[in-house]
XYZ file of C-alpha atoms in Angstrom:
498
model
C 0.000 0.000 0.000
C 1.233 3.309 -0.610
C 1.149 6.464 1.083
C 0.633 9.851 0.081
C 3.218 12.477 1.566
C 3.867 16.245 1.709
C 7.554 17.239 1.901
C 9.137 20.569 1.885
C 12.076 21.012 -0.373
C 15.131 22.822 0.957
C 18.119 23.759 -0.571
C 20.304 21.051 1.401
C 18.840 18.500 -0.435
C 17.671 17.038 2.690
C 13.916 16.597 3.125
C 12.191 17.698 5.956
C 8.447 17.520 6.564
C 6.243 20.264 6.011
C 5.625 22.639 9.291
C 2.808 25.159 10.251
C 3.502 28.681 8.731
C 6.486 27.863 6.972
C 6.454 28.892 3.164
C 8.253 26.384 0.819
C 7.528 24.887 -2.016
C 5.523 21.271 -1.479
C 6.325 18.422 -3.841
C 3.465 16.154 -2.769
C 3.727 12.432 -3.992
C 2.956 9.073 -3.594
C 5.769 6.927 -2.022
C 6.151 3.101 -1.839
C 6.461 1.615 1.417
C 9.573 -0.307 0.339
C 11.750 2.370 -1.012
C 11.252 5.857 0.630
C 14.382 6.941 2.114
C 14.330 10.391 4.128
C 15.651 12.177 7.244
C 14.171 15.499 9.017
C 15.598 17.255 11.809
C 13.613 18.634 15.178
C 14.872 21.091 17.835
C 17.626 19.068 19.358
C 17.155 15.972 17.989
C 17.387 13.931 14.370
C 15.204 10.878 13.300
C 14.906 8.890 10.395
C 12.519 7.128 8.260
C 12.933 4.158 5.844
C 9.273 3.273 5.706
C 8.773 -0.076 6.247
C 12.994 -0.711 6.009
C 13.033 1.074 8.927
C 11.167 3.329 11.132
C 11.722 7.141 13.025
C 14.078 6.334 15.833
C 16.206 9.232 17.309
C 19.775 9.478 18.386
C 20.832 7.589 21.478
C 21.356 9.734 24.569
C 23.505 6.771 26.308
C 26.137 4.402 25.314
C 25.115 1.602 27.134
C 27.571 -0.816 29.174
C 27.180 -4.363 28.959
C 29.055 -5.059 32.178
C 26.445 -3.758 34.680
C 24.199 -6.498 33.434
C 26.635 -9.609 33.186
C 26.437 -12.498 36.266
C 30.262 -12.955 36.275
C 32.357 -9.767 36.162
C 34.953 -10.010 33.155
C 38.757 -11.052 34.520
C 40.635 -7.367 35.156
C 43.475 -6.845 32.601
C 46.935 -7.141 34.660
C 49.984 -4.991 34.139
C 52.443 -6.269 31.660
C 55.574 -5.898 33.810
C 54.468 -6.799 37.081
C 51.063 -9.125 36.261
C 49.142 -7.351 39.136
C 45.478 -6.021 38.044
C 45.751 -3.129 36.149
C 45.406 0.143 38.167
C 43.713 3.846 36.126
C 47.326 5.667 36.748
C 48.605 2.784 34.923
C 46.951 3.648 31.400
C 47.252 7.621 32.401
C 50.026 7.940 29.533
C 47.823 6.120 26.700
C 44.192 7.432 27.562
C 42.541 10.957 28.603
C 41.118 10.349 32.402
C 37.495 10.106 30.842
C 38.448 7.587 28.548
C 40.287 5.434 31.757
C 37.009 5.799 33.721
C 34.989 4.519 30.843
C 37.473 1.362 30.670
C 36.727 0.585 34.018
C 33.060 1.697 34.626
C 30.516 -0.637 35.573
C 27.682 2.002 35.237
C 25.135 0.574 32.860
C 24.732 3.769 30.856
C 27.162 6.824 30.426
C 25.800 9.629 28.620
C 26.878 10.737 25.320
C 28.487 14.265 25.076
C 26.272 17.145 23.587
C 29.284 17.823 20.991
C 29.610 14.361 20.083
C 26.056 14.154 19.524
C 25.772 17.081 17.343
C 28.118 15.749 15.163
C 26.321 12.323 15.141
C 24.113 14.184 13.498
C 26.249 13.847 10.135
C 25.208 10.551 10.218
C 23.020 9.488 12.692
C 20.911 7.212 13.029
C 22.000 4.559 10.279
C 19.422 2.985 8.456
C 18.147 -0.330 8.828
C 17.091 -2.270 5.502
C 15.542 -5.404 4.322
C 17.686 -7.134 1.575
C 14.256 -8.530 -0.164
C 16.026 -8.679 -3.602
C 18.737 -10.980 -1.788
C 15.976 -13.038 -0.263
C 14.050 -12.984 -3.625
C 17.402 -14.667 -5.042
C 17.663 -16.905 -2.054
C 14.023 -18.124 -2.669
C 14.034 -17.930 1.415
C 11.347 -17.500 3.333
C 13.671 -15.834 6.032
C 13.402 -11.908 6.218
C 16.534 -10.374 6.357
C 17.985 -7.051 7.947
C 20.927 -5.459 7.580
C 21.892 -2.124 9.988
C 24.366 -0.376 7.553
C 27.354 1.863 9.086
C 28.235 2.904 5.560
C 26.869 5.821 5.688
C 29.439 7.714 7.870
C 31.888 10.171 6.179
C 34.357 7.645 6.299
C 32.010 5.005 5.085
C 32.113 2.375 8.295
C 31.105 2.230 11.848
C 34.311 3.445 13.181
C 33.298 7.425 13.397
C 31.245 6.420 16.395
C 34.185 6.176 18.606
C 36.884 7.759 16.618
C 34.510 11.317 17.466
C 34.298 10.715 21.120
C 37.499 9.480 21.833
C 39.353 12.406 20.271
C 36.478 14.828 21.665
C 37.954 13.577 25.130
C 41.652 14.480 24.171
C 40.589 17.797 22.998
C 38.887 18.216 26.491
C 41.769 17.825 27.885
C 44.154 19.524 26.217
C 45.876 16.902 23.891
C 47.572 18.323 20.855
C 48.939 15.083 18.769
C 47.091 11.416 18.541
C 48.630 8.358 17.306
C 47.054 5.039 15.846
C 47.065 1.630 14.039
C 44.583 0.796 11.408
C 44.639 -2.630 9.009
C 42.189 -1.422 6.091
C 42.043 1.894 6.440
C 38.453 2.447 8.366
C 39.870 3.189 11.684
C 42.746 5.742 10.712
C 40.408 7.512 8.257
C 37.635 7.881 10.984
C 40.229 9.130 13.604
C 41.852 11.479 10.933
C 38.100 12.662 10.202
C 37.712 13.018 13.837
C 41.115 14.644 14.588
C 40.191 17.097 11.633
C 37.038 18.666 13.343
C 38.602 19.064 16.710
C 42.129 20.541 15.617
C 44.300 17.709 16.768
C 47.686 16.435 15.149
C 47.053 12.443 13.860
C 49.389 9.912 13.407
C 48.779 6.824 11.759
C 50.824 3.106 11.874
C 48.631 1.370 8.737
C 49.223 -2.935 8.625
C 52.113 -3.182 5.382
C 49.669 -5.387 3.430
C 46.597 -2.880 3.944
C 48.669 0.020 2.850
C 49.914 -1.450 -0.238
C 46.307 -3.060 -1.309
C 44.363 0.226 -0.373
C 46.158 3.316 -1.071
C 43.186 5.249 -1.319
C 42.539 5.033 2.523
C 45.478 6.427 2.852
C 44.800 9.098 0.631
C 41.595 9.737 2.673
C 43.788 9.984 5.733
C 46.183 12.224 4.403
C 43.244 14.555 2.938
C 41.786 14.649 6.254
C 45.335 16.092 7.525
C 46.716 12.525 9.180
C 50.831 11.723 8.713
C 50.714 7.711 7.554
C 53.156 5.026 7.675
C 53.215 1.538 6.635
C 54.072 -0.811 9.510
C 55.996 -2.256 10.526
C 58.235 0.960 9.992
C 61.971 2.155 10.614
C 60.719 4.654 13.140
C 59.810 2.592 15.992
C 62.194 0.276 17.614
C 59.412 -2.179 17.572
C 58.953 -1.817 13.954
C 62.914 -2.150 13.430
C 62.877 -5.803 14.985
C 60.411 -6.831 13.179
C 62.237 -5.490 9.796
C 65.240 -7.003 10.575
C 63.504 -10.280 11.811
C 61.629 -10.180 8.024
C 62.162 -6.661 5.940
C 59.243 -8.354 3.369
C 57.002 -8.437 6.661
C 53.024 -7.833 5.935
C 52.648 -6.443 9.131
C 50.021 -7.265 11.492
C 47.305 -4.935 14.003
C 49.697 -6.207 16.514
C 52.354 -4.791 15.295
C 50.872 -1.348 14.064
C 49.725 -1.084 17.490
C 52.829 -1.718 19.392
C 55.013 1.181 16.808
C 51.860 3.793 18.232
C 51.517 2.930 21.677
C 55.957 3.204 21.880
C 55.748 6.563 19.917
C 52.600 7.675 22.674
C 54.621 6.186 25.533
C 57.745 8.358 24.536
C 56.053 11.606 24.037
C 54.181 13.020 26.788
C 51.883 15.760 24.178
C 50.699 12.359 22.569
C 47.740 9.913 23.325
C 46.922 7.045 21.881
C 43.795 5.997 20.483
C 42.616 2.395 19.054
C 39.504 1.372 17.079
C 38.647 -1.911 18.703
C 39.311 -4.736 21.432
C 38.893 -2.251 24.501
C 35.715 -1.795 26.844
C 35.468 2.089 25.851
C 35.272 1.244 22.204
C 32.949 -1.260 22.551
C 30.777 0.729 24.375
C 31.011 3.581 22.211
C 29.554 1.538 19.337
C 26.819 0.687 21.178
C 24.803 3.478 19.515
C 24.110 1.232 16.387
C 22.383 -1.517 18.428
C 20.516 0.835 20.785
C 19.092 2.238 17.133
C 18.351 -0.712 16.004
C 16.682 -2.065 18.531
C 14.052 1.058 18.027
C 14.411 0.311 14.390
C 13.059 -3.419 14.547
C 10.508 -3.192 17.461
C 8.677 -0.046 15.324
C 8.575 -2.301 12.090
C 6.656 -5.228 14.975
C 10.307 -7.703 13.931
C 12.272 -9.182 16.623
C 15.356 -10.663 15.684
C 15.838 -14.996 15.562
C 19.508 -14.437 14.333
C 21.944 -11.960 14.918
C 25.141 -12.156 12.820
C 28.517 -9.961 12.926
C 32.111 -10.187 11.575
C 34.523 -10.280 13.835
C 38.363 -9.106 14.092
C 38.707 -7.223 17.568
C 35.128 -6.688 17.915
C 33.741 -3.543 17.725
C 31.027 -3.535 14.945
C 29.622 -6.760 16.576
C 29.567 -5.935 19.974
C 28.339 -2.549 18.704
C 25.321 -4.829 17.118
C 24.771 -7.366 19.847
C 25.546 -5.953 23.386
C 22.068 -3.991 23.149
C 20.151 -7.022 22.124
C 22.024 -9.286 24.839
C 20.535 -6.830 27.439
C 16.999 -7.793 25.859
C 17.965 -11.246 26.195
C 19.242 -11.204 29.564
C 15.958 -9.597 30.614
C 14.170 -12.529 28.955
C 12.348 -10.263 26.284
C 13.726 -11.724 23.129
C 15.846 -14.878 22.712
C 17.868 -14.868 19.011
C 20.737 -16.587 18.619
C 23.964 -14.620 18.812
C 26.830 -15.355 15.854
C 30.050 -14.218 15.317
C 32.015 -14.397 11.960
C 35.948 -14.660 11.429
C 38.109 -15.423 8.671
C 39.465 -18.675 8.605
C 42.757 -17.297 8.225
C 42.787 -15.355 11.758
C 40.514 -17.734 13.794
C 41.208 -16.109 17.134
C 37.568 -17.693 18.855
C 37.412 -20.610 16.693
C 40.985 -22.159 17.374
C 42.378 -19.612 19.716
C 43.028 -20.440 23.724
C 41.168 -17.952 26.125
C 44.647 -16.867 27.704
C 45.666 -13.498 29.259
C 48.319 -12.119 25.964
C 49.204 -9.087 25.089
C 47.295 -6.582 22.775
C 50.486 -6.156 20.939
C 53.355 -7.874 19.512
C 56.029 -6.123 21.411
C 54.336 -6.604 24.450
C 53.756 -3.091 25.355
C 49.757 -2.969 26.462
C 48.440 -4.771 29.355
C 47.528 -8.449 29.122
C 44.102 -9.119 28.879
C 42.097 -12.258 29.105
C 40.921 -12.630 25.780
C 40.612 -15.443 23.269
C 44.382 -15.635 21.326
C 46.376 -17.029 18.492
C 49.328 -15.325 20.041
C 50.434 -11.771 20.254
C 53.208 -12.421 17.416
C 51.297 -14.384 15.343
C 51.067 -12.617 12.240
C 47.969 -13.225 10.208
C 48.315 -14.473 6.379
C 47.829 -11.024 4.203
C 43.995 -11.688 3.626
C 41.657 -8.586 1.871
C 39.369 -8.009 4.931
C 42.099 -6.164 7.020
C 40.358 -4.895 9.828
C 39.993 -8.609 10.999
C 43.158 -9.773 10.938
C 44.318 -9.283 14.706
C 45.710 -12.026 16.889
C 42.930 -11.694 19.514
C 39.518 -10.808 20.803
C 38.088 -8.170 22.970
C 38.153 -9.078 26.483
C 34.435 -8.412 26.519
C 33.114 -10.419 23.707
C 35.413 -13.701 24.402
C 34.277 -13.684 27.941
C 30.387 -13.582 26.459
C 31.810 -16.528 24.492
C 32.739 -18.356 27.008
C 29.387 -17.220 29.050
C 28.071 -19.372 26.298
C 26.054 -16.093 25.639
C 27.056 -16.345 22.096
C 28.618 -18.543 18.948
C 31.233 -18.520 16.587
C 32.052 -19.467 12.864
C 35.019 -18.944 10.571
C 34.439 -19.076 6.806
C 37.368 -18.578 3.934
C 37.370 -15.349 1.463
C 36.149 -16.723 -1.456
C 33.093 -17.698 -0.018
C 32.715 -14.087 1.824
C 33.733 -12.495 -1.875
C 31.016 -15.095 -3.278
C 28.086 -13.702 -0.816
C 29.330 -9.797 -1.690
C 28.517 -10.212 -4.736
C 25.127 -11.549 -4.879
C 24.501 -8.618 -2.277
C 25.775 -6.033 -4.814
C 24.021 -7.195 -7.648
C 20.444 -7.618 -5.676
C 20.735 -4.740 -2.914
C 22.856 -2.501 -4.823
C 25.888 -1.941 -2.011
C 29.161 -3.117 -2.664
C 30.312 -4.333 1.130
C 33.826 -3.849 2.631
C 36.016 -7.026 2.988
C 35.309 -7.241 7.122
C 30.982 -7.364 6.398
C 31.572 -10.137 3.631
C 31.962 -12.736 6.497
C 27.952 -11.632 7.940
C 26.470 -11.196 4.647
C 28.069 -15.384 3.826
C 26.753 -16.277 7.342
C 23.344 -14.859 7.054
C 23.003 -16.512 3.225
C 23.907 -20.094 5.058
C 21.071 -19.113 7.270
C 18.851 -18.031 4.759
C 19.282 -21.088 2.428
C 18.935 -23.471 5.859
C 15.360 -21.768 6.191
C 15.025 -22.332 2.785
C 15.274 -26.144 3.502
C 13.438 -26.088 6.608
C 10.769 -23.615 5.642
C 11.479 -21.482 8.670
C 10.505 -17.893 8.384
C 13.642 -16.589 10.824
C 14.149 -12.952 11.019
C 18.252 -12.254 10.526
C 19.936 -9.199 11.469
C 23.128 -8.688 10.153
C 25.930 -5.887 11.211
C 26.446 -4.304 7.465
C 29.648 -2.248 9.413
C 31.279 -0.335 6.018
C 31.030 0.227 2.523
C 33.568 -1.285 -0.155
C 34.492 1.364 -2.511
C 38.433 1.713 -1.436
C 38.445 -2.317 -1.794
C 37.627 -2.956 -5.411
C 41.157 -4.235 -6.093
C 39.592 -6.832 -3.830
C 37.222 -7.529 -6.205
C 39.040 -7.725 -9.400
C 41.019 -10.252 -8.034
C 37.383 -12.524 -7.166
C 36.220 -11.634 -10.471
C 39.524 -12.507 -12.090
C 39.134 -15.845 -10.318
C 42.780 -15.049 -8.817
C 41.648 -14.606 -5.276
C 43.004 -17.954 -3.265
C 41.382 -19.150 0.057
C 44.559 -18.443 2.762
C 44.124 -20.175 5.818
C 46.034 -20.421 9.140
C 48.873 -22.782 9.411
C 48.708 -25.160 12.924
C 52.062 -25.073 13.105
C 52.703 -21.652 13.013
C 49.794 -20.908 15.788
C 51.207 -23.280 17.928
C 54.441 -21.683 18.111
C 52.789 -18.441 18.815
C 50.994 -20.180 21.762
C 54.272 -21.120 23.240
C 55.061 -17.148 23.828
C 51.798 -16.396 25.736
C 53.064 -14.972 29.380
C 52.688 -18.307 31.248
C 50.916 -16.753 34.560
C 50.988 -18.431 38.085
């Protein structure tokens, strides 16, 4: 059924809807249900409407904090010289205080900074949208959902705590930020971020990412950020590792350990990272706080919930809010998390305390591991190729609060494209691993007849990773998996603890 609308036309080219004694031009028309896309603006506040995709829901006030709600308290991260739990003074040279409380908060919800929410306001809230045309392909009778992050000026989910975590340094009074990034998404979003609020940004970018997607570093650089491929000669971290193997990929690991030693040695410098840690999960939080609106205002509630996985931002950014639901007993779906087979960290990893790094810089947190200096084979989804998993989300895993999968890049490649050519996005590398998950589910409901509702984290556009697809199209792209060997000598270097 279609509707009949009256919109005012501005010069923006957004739409907003017609008001009381305002004079505009009206374009009245009728709209289908399945394709109007439009935002408006209120005092205060922005909503959106993707009528029936999605429905109005307004920027979160709160991130929310999953820890308030869990039955067993995650194990503390322990100081990497001394193994004793991890103290706030300890992180004082890495993080702004606000940032340190945040990491070790148990409030259940921390309010979201007026500025940060203003600028939200670029991009908030994300839409949610049915992928019929997939399902129509499928010949499922599952309905399936996709929350896409794409939409951000740096086209992923990252901006969400890339703009309050600098926001934070600016507050108090930090002039220079350094960073890793694998693909590109995180040191983009924090050069975007470091861009609004005047700060200097320095980015360590994995080898293999910076060679395969030189236009993220262009994006960076545009945005004002200084970039170097890591492992580097600058660091003395990225010098062993050089003269260990100058061909080296590089690794998160090891991008992270060159910024946290350039942070630790300057005292005008913070550091900032994109995933693994309890603030940056909780800053993501927005997208499933939206969604949750999103889904109850269409009547859906979620069977499935699907998310890739590297350190775990995007899905715990996804899932947390619809874990609460769960853990009040108001909905029940089944929680799944994605990895590449080639950097299996919950699949095959131990649940160890490691470091975050390679060097062995950051504190060691209990997390699920292949081994700090295990260095992932040089697959096209970047952003998930880190030795380990956010404290948070492997203890959840091992909660049993959630599952796990690992599927190889040419099936992930194989999904993206039946997405592009039916829904009309072309999906970064890291959200090829949902949209492959949520087609096995789809084609299982297909056999089964089940009409399962699946929610997928759509975390970032592809558009800097067509090389990426040449290579699937050019049937060159090889499966690269992880070698057992190779883990299992990584495993021998985890800090044996008493």
């Amino acid at each position: 059924m279609s509707q009949s609308l009256s919109l005012s036309v501005i010069q923006s080219s957004n739409l907003s809807f017609k008001g009381e004694g305002i004079k505009h031009k009206y374009l009245s028309f009728n709209a289908n249900r399945n394709h109007l896309n439009f935002s408006f603006r209120e005092k205060g506040k922005t909503t959106m409407s993707l009528s029936p995709r999605a429905a109005p829901t307004e920027i979160p006030t709160h991130w929310y904090n999953i820890i308030a709600d869990l039955p067993i308290k995650p194990p503390p991260p322990l100081h990497p010289k001394t193994h004793a739990p991890l103290q706030p003074q300890d992180l004082s040279h890495l993080f702004p205080d606000e940032l340190i409380k945040q990491e070790i908060s148990s409030e259940r919800f921390i309010a979201i900074p007026d500025e940060v929410v203003d600028i939200y306001r670029l991009w908030r809230p994300t839409p949610l949208i049915r992928a019929k045309r997939l399902e129509k392909l499928l010949d499922t009778p599952a309905r399936i959902y996709y929350k896409y992050e794409g939409v951000s000026p740096a086209g992923s989910h990252k901006p969400n705590t890339a703009v309050p975590q600098v926001w934070y340094n600016a507050q108090q009074g930090v002039k220079n930020i350094v960073t890793e990034t694998g693909a590109g998404q995180w040191g983009s979003s924090l050069a975007f971020a470091c861009s609004l609020f005047g700060l200097n940004c320095e980015v360590w970018q994995v080898r293999a990412s910076y060679d395969q997607k030189p236009y993220r570093k262009l994006m960076m650089q545009t945005w004002g950020a200084t970039v170097h491929p890591s492992p580097s000669n600058i660091t003395e971290s990225g010098r062993k590792i050089l003269e260990m193997d100058p061909s080296s990929p590089g690794s998160l690991g090891i991008a992270i350990s060159e910024a946290v030693e350039m942070a630790a040695l300057n005292e005008d410098t913070k550091y900032c990272l994109g995933s693994v840690l309890n603030h940056v999960l909780l800053h993501q939080t927005v997208i499933g706080e939206e969604c949750i609106k999103q889904m109850e205002a269409l009547g859906e509630t979620p069977d499935v919930i699907i998310g890739c996985t590297g350190g775990g931002s995007n899905f715990a950014g996804l899932c947390f809010p619809f874990i609460r639901e769960k853990l009040k007993g108001k909905i029940n779906p089944l929680i799944r998390a994605v990895e590449p087979t080639a950097c299996p960290s919950l699949t095959k990893g131990v649940y160890a305390y490691d470091y975050g790094d390679t060097a062995g810089m950051t504190p060691l947190m209990k997390m699920h591991t292949l081994g700090h200096d295990f260095i992932p084979d040089p697959i096209h989804s970047g952003g998930l190729r880190y030795h380990g998993m956010a404290p948070l989300i492997s203890h959840l895993y091992e909660l049993g609060f959630m599952e796990a999968i690992a599927i190889p890049q040419i099936e992930c490649f194989q999904g993206a494209i039946q997405f592009a050519r039916t829904e009309g996005l072309i999906p970064a590398p890291e959200p090829t691993h949902a949209i492959a998950a949520a087609i096995r589910e789809a084609l299982q409901c297909k056999e089964s007849g089940e009409s399962k509702v699946i929610l997928m984290a759509m975390c970032g556009h592809g558009h800097f990773d067509l090389p990426a697809y040449e290579k699937y199209l050019q049937g060159s792209m090889v499966d690269l998996s992880f070698s057992e060997d190779r883990i299992q000598v990584s495993l021998a270097n985890i800090p044996h603890l008493g």
